[in-house]
Coordinates of C-alpha atoms in Angstrom, one line a residue:
R49 CA 19.4 -70.0 -48.8
Q50 CA 15.6 -69.8 -48.4
A51 CA 14.3 -66.8 -46.6
T52 CA 12.4 -67.5 -43.4
A53 CA 10.8 -64.1 -43.0
L54 CA 8.4 -62.3 -45.3
P55 CA 9.5 -59.0 -46.8
H56 CA 8.0 -56.0 -45.2
P57 CA 7.6 -52.5 -46.7
C58 CA 10.8 -50.5 -46.2
G59 CA 9.3 -47.6 -44.4
W60 CA 12.0 -47.2 -41.7
R61 CA 15.7 -47.2 -41.6
V62 CA 18.4 -48.3 -39.2
P63 CA 21.8 -46.6 -38.8
L64 CA 23.8 -49.4 -40.4
R65 CA 26.4 -49.3 -43.2
C66 CA 27.5 -52.0 -45.6
E67 CA 30.7 -53.5 -44.6
R68 CA 33.3 -52.7 -47.3
D69 CA 36.5 -53.9 -45.7
V70 CA 36.8 -57.6 -46.4
T71 CA 40.3 -57.8 -44.8
P72 CA 40.1 -59.2 -41.3
S73 CA 40.9 -56.7 -38.7
S74 CA 44.4 -56.8 -37.2
P75 CA 44.5 -58.2 -33.7
T76 CA 43.9 -55.8 -30.8
P77 CA 47.3 -54.8 -29.4
N78 CA 48.4 -55.8 -26.0
R79 CA 45.8 -58.6 -25.8
P80 CA 46.7 -60.9 -22.9
A81 CA 48.0 -64.3 -23.8
G82 CA 46.4 -67.5 -22.8
R83 CA 42.8 -66.7 -23.8
S84 CA 39.9 -69.0 -22.8
P85 CA 39.1 -72.1 -24.9
A86 CA 36.6 -70.0 -26.8
V87 CA 39.5 -68.1 -28.3
S88 CA 41.1 -71.3 -29.4
A89 CA 37.8 -72.3 -31.0
A90 CA 37.6 -68.9 -32.7
S91 CA 41.2 -69.3 -33.9
M92 CA 40.2 -72.6 -35.4
A93 CA 37.2 -71.1 -37.1
S94 CA 39.5 -68.4 -38.5
S95 CA 41.9 -71.0 -39.8
S96 CA 39.0 -72.9 -41.4
S97 CA 37.7 -69.8 -43.1
A98 CA 41.2 -68.9 -44.3
A99 CA 41.6 -72.4 -45.8
A100 CA 38.3 -72.0 -47.5
A101 CA 39.3 -68.5 -48.8
A102 CA 42.5 -70.0 -50.1
A103 CA 40.5 -72.5 -52.2
V104 CA 38.9 -69.6 -54.1
S105 CA 40.8 -68.6 -57.2
S106 CA 41.8 -65.0 -57.6
E107 CA 39.6 -64.8 -60.6
D108 CA 36.6 -65.9 -58.5
K109 CA 37.5 -63.5 -55.8
A110 CA 37.4 -60.7 -58.4
R111 CA 34.0 -61.8 -59.6
A112 CA 32.7 -61.9 -56.0
E113 CA 34.1 -58.4 -55.3
A114 CA 32.3 -57.2 -58.5
F115 CA 29.0 -58.6 -57.2
K116 CA 29.6 -57.0 -53.8
A117 CA 30.3 -53.6 -55.5
E118 CA 27.0 -54.0 -57.4
G119 CA 25.2 -54.8 -54.1
N120 CA 26.7 -51.7 -52.5
E121 CA 25.4 -49.5 -55.4
K122 CA 21.9 -51.0 -55.1
Y123 CA 22.0 -50.5 -51.3
K124 CA 23.0 -46.8 -51.8
A125 CA 20.1 -46.4 -54.2
G126 CA 17.6 -47.9 -51.7
Q127 CA 17.1 -51.0 -53.9
Y128 CA 17.5 -53.4 -51.0
N129 CA 16.1 -56.5 -52.5
A130 CA 18.4 -56.1 -55.5
A131 CA 21.3 -55.6 -53.1
I132 CA 20.4 -58.8 -51.3
D133 CA 20.5 -60.7 -54.7
A134 CA 23.9 -59.2 -55.6
Y135 CA 25.4 -60.1 -52.2
G136 CA 23.9 -63.6 -52.5
K137 CA 25.8 -64.0 -55.8
A138 CA 29.0 -62.8 -54.2
I139 CA 28.5 -65.4 -51.4
A140 CA 27.9 -68.2 -54.0
V141 CA 31.2 -67.4 -55.5
D142 CA 33.2 -66.8 -52.3
P143 CA 31.2 -68.3 -49.3
A144 CA 34.1 -67.7 -46.8
N145 CA 34.0 -63.9 -47.0
S146 CA 32.3 -62.7 -43.8
A147 CA 31.8 -59.1 -45.2
F148 CA 29.4 -60.4 -47.9
Y149 CA 27.1 -61.9 -45.2
A150 CA 27.3 -58.7 -43.1
N151 CA 26.4 -56.6 -46.1
R152 CA 23.5 -58.9 -47.0
A153 CA 22.3 -58.7 -43.4
A154 CA 22.2 -54.9 -43.6
A155 CA 20.1 -55.0 -46.7
A156 CA 17.8 -57.6 -45.3
M157 CA 17.2 -55.4 -42.2
M158 CA 16.2 -52.5 -44.4
C159 CA 13.4 -54.7 -45.8
G160 CA 12.3 -56.0 -42.4
R161 CA 13.7 -59.5 -43.0
F162 CA 15.3 -59.6 -39.5
Q163 CA 15.5 -63.4 -39.2
D164 CA 17.5 -63.5 -42.4
A165 CA 19.8 -60.8 -41.0
V166 CA 20.3 -62.8 -37.8
Q167 CA 21.4 -65.9 -39.7
D168 CA 23.8 -63.9 -41.9
C169 CA 25.3 -62.1 -38.9
D170 CA 25.8 -65.4 -37.1
K171 CA 27.5 -66.8 -40.2
A172 CA 29.7 -63.8 -40.5
I173 CA 30.8 -64.2 -36.8
E174 CA 31.4 -67.9 -37.4
L175 CA 33.8 -67.0 -40.3
R176 CA 35.4 -64.0 -38.5
P177 CA 34.9 -64.2 -34.7
D178 CA 36.3 -60.7 -34.1
F179 CA 33.9 -59.0 -36.6
M180 CA 32.3 -56.5 -34.2
K181 CA 29.9 -55.0 -36.7
A182 CA 28.4 -58.4 -37.2
Y183 CA 27.8 -58.7 -33.5
M184 CA 26.2 -55.3 -33.3
R185 CA 24.1 -55.9 -36.5
G186 CA 23.0 -59.3 -35.2
A187 CA 22.0 -57.7 -31.9
T188 CA 20.0 -55.0 -33.6
A189 CA 18.2 -57.6 -35.8
R190 CA 17.3 -59.6 -32.8
L191 CA 16.0 -56.5 -31.0
R192 CA 13.9 -55.6 -34.1
M193 CA 12.3 -59.1 -33.8
G194 CA 11.5 -58.6 -30.1
D195 CA 14.2 -61.0 -29.0
V196 CA 15.6 -58.5 -26.4
E197 CA 17.4 -61.1 -24.4
G198 CA 19.1 -62.4 -27.6
A199 CA 20.2 -58.9 -28.4
M200 CA 21.6 -58.4 -25.0
N201 CA 23.5 -61.7 -25.2
M202 CA 25.1 -60.5 -28.5
H203 CA 26.1 -57.3 -26.7
T204 CA 27.8 -59.4 -24.0
R205 CA 29.6 -61.6 -26.5
A206 CA 30.9 -58.4 -28.3
H207 CA 32.1 -57.0 -25.0
L208 CA 33.9 -60.2 -24.1
R209 CA 35.5 -60.3 -27.5
D210 CA 36.7 -56.7 -27.3
P211 CA 36.1 -54.8 -24.0
R212 CA 37.4 -51.6 -25.5
F213 CA 34.9 -51.5 -28.4
D214 CA 32.8 -48.4 -27.6
G215 CA 29.7 -49.3 -29.7
V216 CA 28.2 -51.8 -27.2
K217 CA 27.2 -49.5 -24.4
A218 CA 24.7 -47.3 -26.3
E219 CA 23.1 -50.3 -28.0
R220 CA 22.8 -52.3 -24.8
L221 CA 21.1 -49.2 -23.2
K222 CA 18.5 -49.3 -25.9
A223 CA 17.9 -53.0 -25.4
T224 CA 17.7 -52.5 -21.6
K225 CA 15.1 -49.7 -21.9
T226 CA 13.1 -51.8 -24.3
M227 CA 13.1 -54.7 -21.9
K228 CA 11.7 -52.6 -19.1
H229 CA 8.9 -51.3 -21.3
L230 CA 8.1 -54.8 -22.4
E231 CA 8.0 -56.2 -18.9
R232 CA 5.8 -53.3 -17.7
A233 CA 3.5 -53.9 -20.7
R234 CA 3.2 -57.6 -19.9
E235 CA 2.4 -56.8 -16.2
A236 CA -0.2 -54.2 -17.2
A237 CA -1.9 -56.7 -19.6
R238 CA -2.0 -59.3 -16.8
D239 CA -3.8 -56.8 -14.6
K240 CA -6.0 -55.7 -17.5
K241 CA -4.7 -52.1 -17.3
W242 CA -5.0 -51.7 -21.0
A243 CA -4.3 -47.9 -21.3
E244 CA -1.1 -48.5 -19.3
A245 CA -0.1 -51.5 -21.4
K246 CA -0.7 -49.4 -24.6
R247 CA 1.5 -46.6 -23.3
E248 CA 4.4 -49.0 -22.5
L249 CA 4.1 -50.6 -25.9
V250 CA 4.8 -47.3 -27.5
G251 CA 8.2 -47.5 -25.9
V252 CA 8.7 -51.1 -27.1
R253 CA 7.7 -50.2 -30.6
A254 CA 10.5 -47.6 -30.8
E255 CA 12.9 -50.5 -31.2
V256 CA 10.8 -53.6 -31.9
K257 CA 9.4 -53.8 -35.4
S258 CA 8.4 -57.4 -36.0
S259 CA 7.3 -59.4 -33.0
T260 CA 4.4 -61.8 -32.7
E261 CA 4.3 -61.4 -28.9
V262 CA 4.3 -57.6 -29.1
D263 CA 1.6 -57.6 -31.8
I264 CA -0.6 -59.9 -29.7
L265 CA 0.0 -57.7 -26.6
E266 CA -1.0 -54.6 -28.6
A267 CA -4.1 -56.3 -30.1
E268 CA -5.2 -57.3 -26.5
A269 CA -4.7 -53.7 -25.3
L270 CA -6.7 -52.3 -28.3
L271 CA -9.5 -54.8 -27.6
G272 CA -9.5 -53.9 -23.9
L273 CA -9.8 -50.2 -24.9
G274 CA -12.8 -50.9 -27.1
K275 CA -11.0 -50.4 -30.4
V276 CA -12.2 -53.6 -31.8
D277 CA -11.7 -52.8 -35.5
E278 CA -8.1 -51.8 -34.9
A279 CA -7.4 -54.9 -32.8
M280 CA -9.0 -57.1 -35.5
A281 CA -6.8 -55.6 -38.3
L282 CA -3.7 -56.2 -36.2
I283 CA -4.5 -59.7 -35.0
T284 CA -5.6 -60.8 -38.5
D285 CA -2.1 -60.0 -39.8
V286 CA -0.6 -62.0 -36.9
V287 CA -2.6 -65.2 -37.5
R288 CA -1.7 -65.2 -41.2
T289 CA 1.9 -65.9 -40.2
G290 CA 3.1 -69.4 -39.3
E291 CA 3.9 -68.5 -35.7
G292 CA 0.6 -66.7 -35.3
R293 CA -1.5 -69.5 -36.7
R294 CA 0.0 -71.8 -34.0
S295 CA -0.6 -69.3 -31.2
N296 CA -3.6 -70.1 -29.0
R297 CA -3.3 -66.6 -27.6
A298 CA -3.6 -65.0 -31.0
L299 CA -6.5 -67.1 -32.0
T300 CA -8.3 -66.3 -28.7
V301 CA -7.8 -62.6 -29.3
R302 CA -9.2 -62.8 -32.8
A303 CA -12.2 -64.9 -31.5
N304 CA -12.9 -62.1 -29.1
C305 CA -12.8 -59.6 -31.9
L306 CA -15.1 -61.7 -34.0
Y307 CA -17.5 -62.1 -31.1
L308 CA -17.6 -58.3 -30.4
Q309 CA -18.2 -57.7 -34.1
G310 CA -21.2 -60.0 -34.0
N311 CA -19.6 -62.8 -36.0
L312 CA -20.4 -65.6 -33.5
P313 CA -20.1 -68.6 -35.8
Q314 CA -16.5 -67.7 -36.9
A315 CA -15.6 -66.9 -33.2
Q316 CA -16.8 -70.4 -32.3
R317 CA -14.6 -72.0 -34.9
H318 CA -11.5 -70.2 -33.7
L319 CA -12.3 -71.1 -30.0
S320 CA -13.0 -74.7 -30.9
E321 CA -9.5 -74.8 -32.6
V322 CA -7.9 -73.4 -29.5
M323 CA -9.6 -75.9 -27.3
K324 CA -8.4 -78.8 -29.4
M325 CA -4.8 -77.6 -29.0
D326 CA -5.2 -76.6 -25.4
P327 CA -8.2 -78.2 -23.6
D328 CA -7.3 -76.5 -20.3
N329 CA -7.6 -73.0 -21.8
T330 CA -10.1 -71.5 -19.3
A331 CA -10.6 -68.1 -21.0
A332 CA -11.3 -69.7 -24.4
G333 CA -13.6 -72.4 -22.9
Q334 CA -15.7 -69.8 -21.0
L335 CA -16.2 -67.6 -24.0
L336 CA -17.0 -70.6 -26.2
K337 CA -19.7 -71.7 -23.7
A338 CA -21.2 -68.2 -23.5
I339 CA -21.4 -67.9 -27.3
R340 CA -23.0 -71.3 -27.7
K341 CA -25.6 -70.4 -25.0
Q342 CA -26.4 -67.0 -26.6
E343 CA -26.7 -68.6 -30.1
A344 CA -29.0 -71.3 -28.8
L345 CA -31.3 -68.7 -27.0
K346 CA -31.5 -66.5 -30.1
A347 CA -32.3 -69.5 -32.3
E348 CA -35.0 -70.5 -29.8
G349 CA -36.5 -67.0 -29.9
N350 CA -36.4 -67.0 -33.7
E351 CA -38.2 -70.4 -33.9
A352 CA -40.9 -69.2 -31.4
F353 CA -41.4 -66.0 -33.5
R354 CA -41.7 -68.0 -36.7
T355 CA -44.4 -70.2 -35.2
G356 CA -46.3 -67.3 -33.8
N357 CA -45.5 -67.9 -30.1
N358 CA -44.6 -64.3 -29.4
E359 CA -44.5 -64.6 -25.6
A360 CA -42.0 -67.4 -25.8
A361 CA -40.0 -65.5 -28.3
V362 CA -39.8 -62.5 -26.0
A363 CA -38.7 -64.7 -23.1
A364 CA -35.9 -66.4 -25.1
Y365 CA -34.6 -63.1 -26.4
T366 CA -34.7 -61.6 -22.9
A367 CA -32.6 -64.5 -21.6
C368 CA -30.2 -64.1 -24.4
I369 CA -29.8 -60.4 -23.7
D370 CA -29.3 -61.0 -19.9
L371 CA -26.3 -63.2 -20.6
G372 CA -24.2 -60.1 -21.2
P373 CA -23.7 -57.0 -23.3
E374 CA -20.3 -57.7 -24.7
S375 CA -21.2 -58.4 -28.3
K376 CA -22.9 -55.2 -29.3
L377 CA -23.7 -56.0 -32.9
F378 CA -25.1 -59.4 -32.0
L379 CA -27.2 -58.0 -29.2
S380 CA -28.5 -55.2 -31.4
T381 CA -30.0 -57.8 -33.6
V382 CA -31.5 -59.6 -30.6
F383 CA -33.1 -56.3 -29.3
A384 CA -34.5 -55.7 -32.8
N385 CA -36.0 -59.2 -32.8
R386 CA -37.6 -58.8 -29.4
A387 CA -39.0 -55.5 -30.7
A388 CA -40.6 -57.4 -33.6
A389 CA -42.2 -59.9 -31.2
R390 CA -43.5 -57.2 -28.9
M391 CA -45.0 -55.4 -31.9
R392 CA -47.0 -58.5 -32.6
L393 CA -48.2 -58.3 -29.0
R394 CA -49.1 -54.7 -29.5
Q395 CA -46.7 -53.7 -26.8
W396 CA -45.7 -50.5 -28.7
E397 CA -43.9 -48.7 -25.9
L398 CA -41.8 -51.7 -25.0
A399 CA -41.0 -52.4 -28.6
S400 CA -40.0 -48.8 -29.1
A401 CA -37.6 -49.1 -26.1
D402 CA -36.1 -52.2 -27.6
C403 CA -35.5 -50.3 -30.8
D404 CA -33.8 -47.6 -28.8
A405 CA -31.5 -50.2 -27.3
C406 CA -30.8 -51.7 -30.7
L407 CA -29.8 -48.4 -32.2
D408 CA -27.7 -47.5 -29.2
L409 CA -25.6 -50.6 -29.9
N410 CA -25.6 -50.2 -33.7
D411 CA -26.8 -47.0 -35.3
Q412 CA -26.4 -48.5 -38.7
Y413 CA -29.1 -51.1 -38.3
I414 CA -32.0 -50.1 -40.6
K415 CA -34.6 -52.4 -39.0
G416 CA -34.2 -50.6 -35.7
Y417 CA -35.2 -47.3 -37.4
L418 CA -38.1 -48.8 -39.4
R419 CA -39.6 -50.7 -36.4
R420 CA -39.3 -47.7 -34.1
A421 CA -41.0 -45.5 -36.8
E422 CA -43.9 -48.0 -36.9
C423 CA -44.1 -48.1 -33.1
A424 CA -44.2 -44.2 -33.0
Q425 CA -47.1 -44.2 -35.4
K426 CA -49.0 -46.7 -33.3
I427 CA -48.3 -44.6 -30.1
G428 CA -49.5 -41.5 -31.9
G429 CA -49.2 -37.8 -31.0
K430 CA -47.2 -35.1 -32.7
E431 CA -44.0 -35.7 -30.8
A432 CA -44.0 -39.4 -31.6
L433 CA -44.9 -38.9 -35.2
E434 CA -42.1 -36.4 -35.7
R435 CA -39.7 -39.0 -34.3
A436 CA -41.1 -41.5 -36.8
L437 CA -40.3 -39.0 -39.6
R438 CA -36.8 -38.6 -38.4
D439 CA -36.3 -42.4 -38.2
L440 CA -37.7 -42.9 -41.7
N441 CA -35.3 -40.3 -43.1
A442 CA -32.4 -42.0 -41.3
A443 CA -33.5 -45.3 -42.7
K444 CA -33.4 -43.9 -46.3
D445 CA -29.6 -43.4 -46.0
L446 CA -29.3 -47.1 -45.0
A447 CA -31.7 -48.6 -47.5
P448 CA -29.9 -51.7 -48.9
D449 CA -32.0 -51.9 -52.1
S450 CA -34.4 -49.9 -54.3
D451 CA -37.5 -51.7 -53.1
T452 CA -36.9 -50.7 -49.5
L453 CA -36.1 -47.2 -50.5
R454 CA -39.4 -47.0 -52.5
S455 CA -41.3 -48.3 -49.5
I456 CA -39.8 -45.7 -47.2
N457 CA -40.5 -42.9 -49.7
R458 CA -44.2 -44.0 -49.7
D459 CA -44.3 -43.9 -45.9
I460 CA -42.8 -40.4 -45.4
P461 CA -45.7 -38.4 -46.9
T462 CA -48.2 -40.4 -44.8
V463 CA -46.3 -39.5 -41.6
R464 CA -46.1 -35.9 -42.6
R465 CA -49.9 -35.8 -43.1
L466 CA -50.3 -37.4 -39.7
I467 CA -48.1 -34.8 -38.1
K468 CA -50.3 -32.1 -39.7
V469 CA -53.4 -33.7 -38.3
A470 CA -51.9 -34.1 -34.9
S471 CA -51.0 -30.5 -34.9
K472 CA -54.7 -29.6 -35.3
K473 CA -56.8 -32.2 -33.5
D474 CA -55.5 -35.4 -32.0
F475 CA -58.6 -37.5 -31.2
Y476 CA -56.6 -40.3 -29.7
K477 CA -54.9 -37.8 -27.3
T478 CA -58.4 -36.4 -26.5
L479 CA -59.5 -39.8 -25.3
G480 CA -56.2 -40.6 -23.7
V481 CA -55.6 -43.8 -25.8
P482 CA -52.8 -44.8 -28.2
R483 CA -53.3 -44.9 -31.9
S484 CA -53.1 -48.7 -31.7
A485 CA -56.2 -48.8 -29.3
T486 CA -58.9 -51.2 -30.1
T487 CA -62.6 -50.2 -30.5
A488 CA -63.4 -51.6 -27.1
E489 CA -60.5 -49.6 -25.5
I490 CA -61.6 -46.4 -27.2
K491 CA -65.2 -46.9 -26.0
K492 CA -64.1 -47.6 -22.5
A493 CA -62.0 -44.4 -22.4
Y494 CA -64.8 -42.3 -23.9
R495 CA -67.3 -43.5 -21.3
K496 CA -64.9 -42.9 -18.4
L497 CA -64.1 -39.4 -19.5
T498 CA -67.7 -38.4 -20.3
L499 CA -68.7 -39.6 -16.9
K500 CA -65.9 -37.6 -15.3
H501 CA -66.9 -34.4 -17.0
H502 CA -70.7 -34.8 -17.1
P503 CA -72.5 -31.5 -16.3
D504 CA -74.7 -33.3 -13.7
K505 CA -71.5 -33.9 -11.6
L506 CA -70.5 -30.3 -11.8
A507 CA -73.7 -28.6 -10.6
H508 CA -72.0 -27.3 -7.5
K509 CA -69.0 -25.9 -9.5
S510 CA -68.5 -22.4 -10.7
E511 CA -69.9 -21.2 -14.0
Q512 CA -66.4 -21.1 -15.5
E513 CA -65.6 -24.7 -14.5
R514 CA -69.0 -25.8 -16.0
K515 CA -68.1 -24.1 -19.3
I516 CA -64.7 -25.9 -19.4
A517 CA -66.5 -29.2 -18.7
E518 CA -69.0 -28.5 -21.5
S519 CA -66.1 -27.8 -23.9
K520 CA -64.4 -31.0 -22.8
I521 CA -67.6 -33.0 -23.4
K522 CA -67.8 -31.5 -26.9
E523 CA -64.2 -32.5 -27.7
L524 CA -64.9 -36.0 -26.4
N525 CA -68.0 -36.4 -28.5
E526 CA -66.2 -35.2 -31.6
A527 CA -63.4 -37.7 -31.0
W528 CA -65.9 -40.5 -30.3
D529 CA -67.8 -39.6 -33.5
V530 CA -64.7 -40.2 -35.5
L531 CA -63.0 -43.0 -33.7
S532 CA -66.2 -45.1 -33.3
D533 CA -66.9 -44.9 -37.0
E534 CA -64.7 -47.4 -38.8
S535 CA -64.8 -45.5 -42.1
K536 CA -64.0 -42.2 -40.6
K537 CA -61.4 -43.7 -38.3
R538 CA -59.7 -45.3 -41.3
R539 CA -59.6 -42.0 -43.2
Y540 CA -58.4 -40.1 -40.1
D541 CA -55.6 -42.6 -39.5
A542 CA -54.6 -42.2 -43.1
G543 CA -54.0 -38.5 -42.6
V544 CA -57.2 -37.0 -44.0
D545 CA -58.0 -33.6 -42.4
P546 CA -60.8 -33.9 -39.7
E547 CA -63.0 -31.4 -41.7
H548 CA -62.9 -33.7 -44.7
L549 CA -63.7 -37.0 -43.0
D550 CA -67.2 -37.1 -44.3
D551 CA -65.9 -36.9 -47.8
E552 CA -65.2 -40.6 -48.7
S553 CA -63.2 -39.5 -51.8
A554 CA -60.6 -37.9 -49.6
G555 CA -57.1 -39.2 -50.0
M556 CA -55.8 -42.2 -48.0
G557 CA -52.4 -43.5 -47.2
G558 CA -50.6 -45.9 -44.9
M559 CA -47.3 -47.3 -43.8
G560 CA -45.9 -49.7 -46.2
G561 CA -43.8 -51.2 -43.5
G562 CA -40.5 -51.6 -45.5
M563 CA -38.3 -54.0 -43.6
G564 CA -40.0 -53.3 -40.2
G565 CA -41.9 -56.6 -39.7
G566 CA -39.5 -59.4 -40.4
M567 CA -36.7 -60.9 -38.3

């Protein structure tokens, strides 16, 4: 007989014993005469099995018993697959012995092969309709598979067969409790109350060990709770099975996981497969449409960036972001791309804010750190430069190759020199302009501030106020003297101390850029 369920690790046990007594139980005393037609059918089955047993020679019976004894020893030793093989040999020799099937079912359950156990228990009952252990074992196997109704049906059959059998009540109570948990979990999932669904599934899992429906329910709950990686691991195991591969619901859950993990192409493939099997699947259709729209807008932005149309790139990326924040890893890339386009437009503050958003969504994205560090240097000021240094150090830990690491290591000393300079005199701050300001912007700021603080405008002020203004004019002139001179400005920007700017041999540096500029 070919197994229909894959072996599972034997990490849990069920309170079942191998059936040793191969002698049919004696009829229950005082049983009323005139049973239902089912009893007659059972009697016929017993007669048939008895006839088959009679056809087996005593020598073969002895061989079969020896195989069963071997199986029992393997079972006791925890060697359940070996036990299954031994019981199978016994069945091959004496196929009419119901105890062999019941014993093999017990071993199969210990390995998680519940479908095999169900089939063996059904066969055992067919051969021996009053075999109560087979009823109970078959019910437990069905319960482990999530077939709660099937388990309860077996309990009912056992009770009808022998109303005085006291093993049914406790087992039926377990099945009833499991059914209540399962129904509440289904209802919570329909209402998207994921925390409640997860709690109820804990109760279900106490009895159900291998159920595609329960696995999908749990994956949906994990996904709803934001535990995407856990949901992905669980649903991936589900779709590897035959039943899972055919489940639109399982494929839709996995597509959602892939989408949230930023793998939009693979998510589209899953959703397309779902739509082929179920064109009316609204949830899958809506997600597929949203993914295609986001992918198209991102591609549009990338093409605009590639051709130098940075305003159009920003617009496309913005439209993509506005579609929704669900796929964090995907959107982190889009924010980083928009930052790159804004950097080309010299929109340093906006680009830095995009890098913030990128890293909030994915703090392992190295381009977010490198681009934010570059923006901070362009903005200037001690605080911004210190932030740039922190970003470069964070990027070092994420460097994917030696070239990127070398580039970052070249940039760090430059930023440190700039921090040192900013701690002394920040000429850009004096003029109120960013480090990325053009010569025209610097000149405009200088004229505006000198006019504001000119002594002629302060003739009516106190002597102290006039001295402050004179000091301010002196600072403005010093800043202008450096920033209006391209050679001095270049050395100042490279981190040369202000007192050494007239020395053209003073050291110079600059940001290598690392991975900061590309898409």
